[in-house]
mmCIF file of C-alpha atoms in Angstrom:
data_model
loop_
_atom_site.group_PDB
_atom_site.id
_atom_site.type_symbol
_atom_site.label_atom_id
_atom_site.label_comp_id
_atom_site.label_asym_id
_atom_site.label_seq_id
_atom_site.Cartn_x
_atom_site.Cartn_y
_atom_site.Cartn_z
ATOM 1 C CA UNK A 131 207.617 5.591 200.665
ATOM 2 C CA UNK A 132 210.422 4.905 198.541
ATOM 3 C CA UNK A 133 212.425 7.587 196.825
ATOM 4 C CA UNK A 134 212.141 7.875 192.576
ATOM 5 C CA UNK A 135 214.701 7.105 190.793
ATOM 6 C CA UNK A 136 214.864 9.895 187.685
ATOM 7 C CA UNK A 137 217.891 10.579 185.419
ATOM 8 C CA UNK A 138 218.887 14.029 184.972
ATOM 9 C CA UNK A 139 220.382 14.247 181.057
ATOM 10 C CA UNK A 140 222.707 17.435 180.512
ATOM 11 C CA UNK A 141 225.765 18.156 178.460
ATOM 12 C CA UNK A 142 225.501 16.665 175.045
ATOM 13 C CA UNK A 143 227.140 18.215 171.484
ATOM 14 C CA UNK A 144 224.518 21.104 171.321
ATOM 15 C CA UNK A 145 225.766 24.623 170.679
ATOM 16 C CA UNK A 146 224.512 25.449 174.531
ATOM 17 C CA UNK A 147 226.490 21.895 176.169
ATOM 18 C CA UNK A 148 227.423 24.586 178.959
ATOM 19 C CA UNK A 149 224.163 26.071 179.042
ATOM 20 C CA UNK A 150 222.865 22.630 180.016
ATOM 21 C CA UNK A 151 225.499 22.066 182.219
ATOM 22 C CA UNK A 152 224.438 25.035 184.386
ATOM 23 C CA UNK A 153 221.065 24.560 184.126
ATOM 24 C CA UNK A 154 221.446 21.091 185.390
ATOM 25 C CA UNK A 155 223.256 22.547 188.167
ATOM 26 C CA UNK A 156 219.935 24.520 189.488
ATOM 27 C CA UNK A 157 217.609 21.905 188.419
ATOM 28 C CA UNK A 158 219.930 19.466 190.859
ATOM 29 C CA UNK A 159 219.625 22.031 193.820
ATOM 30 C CA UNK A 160 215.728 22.473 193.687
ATOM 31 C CA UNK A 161 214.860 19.127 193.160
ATOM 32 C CA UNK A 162 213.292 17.265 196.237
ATOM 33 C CA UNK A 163 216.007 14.741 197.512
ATOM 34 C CA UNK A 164 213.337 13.438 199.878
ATOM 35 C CA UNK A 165 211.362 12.396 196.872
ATOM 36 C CA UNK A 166 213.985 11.953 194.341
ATOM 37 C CA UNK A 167 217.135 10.315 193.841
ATOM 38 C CA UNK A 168 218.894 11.937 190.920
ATOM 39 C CA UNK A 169 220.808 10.243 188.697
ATOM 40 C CA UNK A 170 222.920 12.841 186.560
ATOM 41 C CA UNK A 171 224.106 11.625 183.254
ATOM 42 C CA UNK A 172 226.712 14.201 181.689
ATOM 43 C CA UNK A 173 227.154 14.038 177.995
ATOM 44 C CA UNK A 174 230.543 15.164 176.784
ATOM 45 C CA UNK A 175 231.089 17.905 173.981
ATOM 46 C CA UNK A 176 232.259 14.857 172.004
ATOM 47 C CA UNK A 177 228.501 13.720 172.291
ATOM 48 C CA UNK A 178 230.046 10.381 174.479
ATOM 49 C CA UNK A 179 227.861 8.710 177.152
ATOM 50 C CA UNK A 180 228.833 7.148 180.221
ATOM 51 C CA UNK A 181 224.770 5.161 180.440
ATOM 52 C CA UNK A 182 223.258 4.084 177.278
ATOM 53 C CA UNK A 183 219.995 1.914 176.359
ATOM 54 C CA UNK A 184 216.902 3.545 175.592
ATOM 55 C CA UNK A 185 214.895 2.170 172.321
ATOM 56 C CA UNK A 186 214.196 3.731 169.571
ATOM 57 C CA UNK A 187 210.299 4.690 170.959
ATOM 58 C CA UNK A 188 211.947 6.882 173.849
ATOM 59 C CA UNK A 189 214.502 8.200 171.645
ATOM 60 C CA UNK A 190 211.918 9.709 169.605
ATOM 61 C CA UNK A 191 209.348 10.768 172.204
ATOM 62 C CA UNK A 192 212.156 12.620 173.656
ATOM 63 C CA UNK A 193 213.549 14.653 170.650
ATOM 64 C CA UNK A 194 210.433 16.444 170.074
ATOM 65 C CA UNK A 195 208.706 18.646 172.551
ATOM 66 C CA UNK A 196 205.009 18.032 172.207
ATOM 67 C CA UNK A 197 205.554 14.159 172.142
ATOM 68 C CA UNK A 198 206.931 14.373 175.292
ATOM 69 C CA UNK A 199 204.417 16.164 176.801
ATOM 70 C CA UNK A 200 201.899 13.657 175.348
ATOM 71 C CA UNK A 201 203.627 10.555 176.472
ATOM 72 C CA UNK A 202 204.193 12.069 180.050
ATOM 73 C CA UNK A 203 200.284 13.492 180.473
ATOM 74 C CA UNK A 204 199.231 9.824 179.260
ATOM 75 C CA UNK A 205 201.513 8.217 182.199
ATOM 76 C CA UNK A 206 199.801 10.757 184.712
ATOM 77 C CA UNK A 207 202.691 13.100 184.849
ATOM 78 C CA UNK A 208 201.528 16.471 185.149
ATOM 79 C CA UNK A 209 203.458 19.217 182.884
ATOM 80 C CA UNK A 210 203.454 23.203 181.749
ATOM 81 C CA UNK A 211 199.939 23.882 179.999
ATOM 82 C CA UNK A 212 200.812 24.961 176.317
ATOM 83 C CA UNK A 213 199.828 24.019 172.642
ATOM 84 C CA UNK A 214 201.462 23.140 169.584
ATOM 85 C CA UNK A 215 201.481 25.274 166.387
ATOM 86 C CA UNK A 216 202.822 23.912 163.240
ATOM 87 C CA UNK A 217 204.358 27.395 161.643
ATOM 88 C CA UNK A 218 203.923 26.131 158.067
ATOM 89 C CA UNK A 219 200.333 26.139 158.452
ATOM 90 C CA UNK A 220 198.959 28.800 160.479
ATOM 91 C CA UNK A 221 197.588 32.424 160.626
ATOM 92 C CA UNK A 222 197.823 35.020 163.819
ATOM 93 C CA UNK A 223 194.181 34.490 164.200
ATOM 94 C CA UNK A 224 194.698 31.340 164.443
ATOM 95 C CA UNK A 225 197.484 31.170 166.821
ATOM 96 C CA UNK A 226 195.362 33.432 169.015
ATOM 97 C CA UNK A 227 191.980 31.404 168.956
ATOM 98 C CA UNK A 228 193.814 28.642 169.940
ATOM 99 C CA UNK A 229 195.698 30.226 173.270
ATOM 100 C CA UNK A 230 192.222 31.537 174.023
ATOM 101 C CA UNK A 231 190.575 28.044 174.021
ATOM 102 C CA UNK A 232 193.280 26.535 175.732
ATOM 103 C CA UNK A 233 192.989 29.635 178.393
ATOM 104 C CA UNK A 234 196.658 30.290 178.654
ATOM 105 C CA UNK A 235 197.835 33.627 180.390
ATOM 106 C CA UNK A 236 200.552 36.229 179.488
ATOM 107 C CA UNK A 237 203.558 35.659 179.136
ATOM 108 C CA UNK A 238 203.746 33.433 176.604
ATOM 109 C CA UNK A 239 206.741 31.621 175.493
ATOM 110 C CA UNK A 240 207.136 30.394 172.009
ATOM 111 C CA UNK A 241 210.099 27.736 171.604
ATOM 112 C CA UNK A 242 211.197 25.487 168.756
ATOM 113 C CA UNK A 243 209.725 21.818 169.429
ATOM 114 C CA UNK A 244 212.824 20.096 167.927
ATOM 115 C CA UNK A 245 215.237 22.348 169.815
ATOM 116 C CA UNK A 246 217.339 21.994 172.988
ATOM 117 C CA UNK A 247 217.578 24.242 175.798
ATOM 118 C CA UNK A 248 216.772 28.050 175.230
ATOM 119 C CA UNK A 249 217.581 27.811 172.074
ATOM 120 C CA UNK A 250 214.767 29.816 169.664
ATOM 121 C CA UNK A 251 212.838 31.061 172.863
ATOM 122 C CA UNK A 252 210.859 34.191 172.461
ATOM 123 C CA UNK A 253 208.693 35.779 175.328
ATOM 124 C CA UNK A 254 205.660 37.498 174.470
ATOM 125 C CA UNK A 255 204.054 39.572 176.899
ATOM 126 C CA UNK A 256 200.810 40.629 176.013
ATOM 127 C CA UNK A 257 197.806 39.592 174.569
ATOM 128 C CA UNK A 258 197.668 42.952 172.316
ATOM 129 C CA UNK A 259 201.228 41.724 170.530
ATOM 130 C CA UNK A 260 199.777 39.315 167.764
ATOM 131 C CA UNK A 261 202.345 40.722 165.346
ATOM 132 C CA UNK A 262 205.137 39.622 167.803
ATOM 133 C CA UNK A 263 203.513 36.296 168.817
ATOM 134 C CA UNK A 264 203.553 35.691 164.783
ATOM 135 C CA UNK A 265 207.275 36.310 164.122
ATOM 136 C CA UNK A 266 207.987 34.319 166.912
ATOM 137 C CA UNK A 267 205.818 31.288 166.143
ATOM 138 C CA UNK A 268 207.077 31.936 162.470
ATOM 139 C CA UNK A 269 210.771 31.884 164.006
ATOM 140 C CA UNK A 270 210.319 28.519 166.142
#
């Protein structure tokens, strides 16, 4: 079976460009090279690119979190279990019916949709800290 081809994006003019760097690093060392050939695509500080050429639709499904998630389950490619809470619009309750349907466990982690790396991440540990899964869904 042939190997895939993916492209591994780090770098870029983010506050966390060395954050990105270094987790690029791991993500390169665990990745199956029987499977995969990687493709690593530094972006400098600058925000330069050595590749370029994705439209706009990729663009876009990229930049936002749950997007991507949608466009990758639609293509058949499996990814974390979660759901999307818009912040201006919500209540605990809420927040916590909707983990329950979806039957996620503890931990959670709450991250920005529109925001890179760990940027905004808050871990919540138990189901008993609606107050904290709140503030950080209000936070995000």
């Amino acid at each position: 079976m042939a190997k895939k081809r993916i492209v591994v994006l780090y770098g870029g003019r983010a506050d966390e460009h060395s954050i990105s760097c270094i987790s690029t690093a791991g993500v390169l060392r665990a990745l199956d090279t029987d499977r995969f050939e990687p493709v690593p695509v530094g972006i400098t500080k600058q925000g330069q690119w050595i590749d370029v050429g994705c439209g706009v639709f990729a663009s876009a499904a990229c930049m936002d979190k749950h997007y991507t998630k949608v466009v990758l389950n639609a293509a058949g490619i499996p990814t974390a279990p979660g759901i999307m809470v818009d912040a201006r619009a919500f209540t605990a309750a809420d927040v916590v019916a909707q983990i329950e349907v979806a039957g996620l466990a503890y931990p959670l982690f709450v991250k920005p949709s529109r925001a890179g790396s760990s940027f905004g991440v808050t871990k919540v540990e138990h189901a008993g800290d609606a107050a904290e899964l709140a503030a950080a869904v209000f936070e995000a």
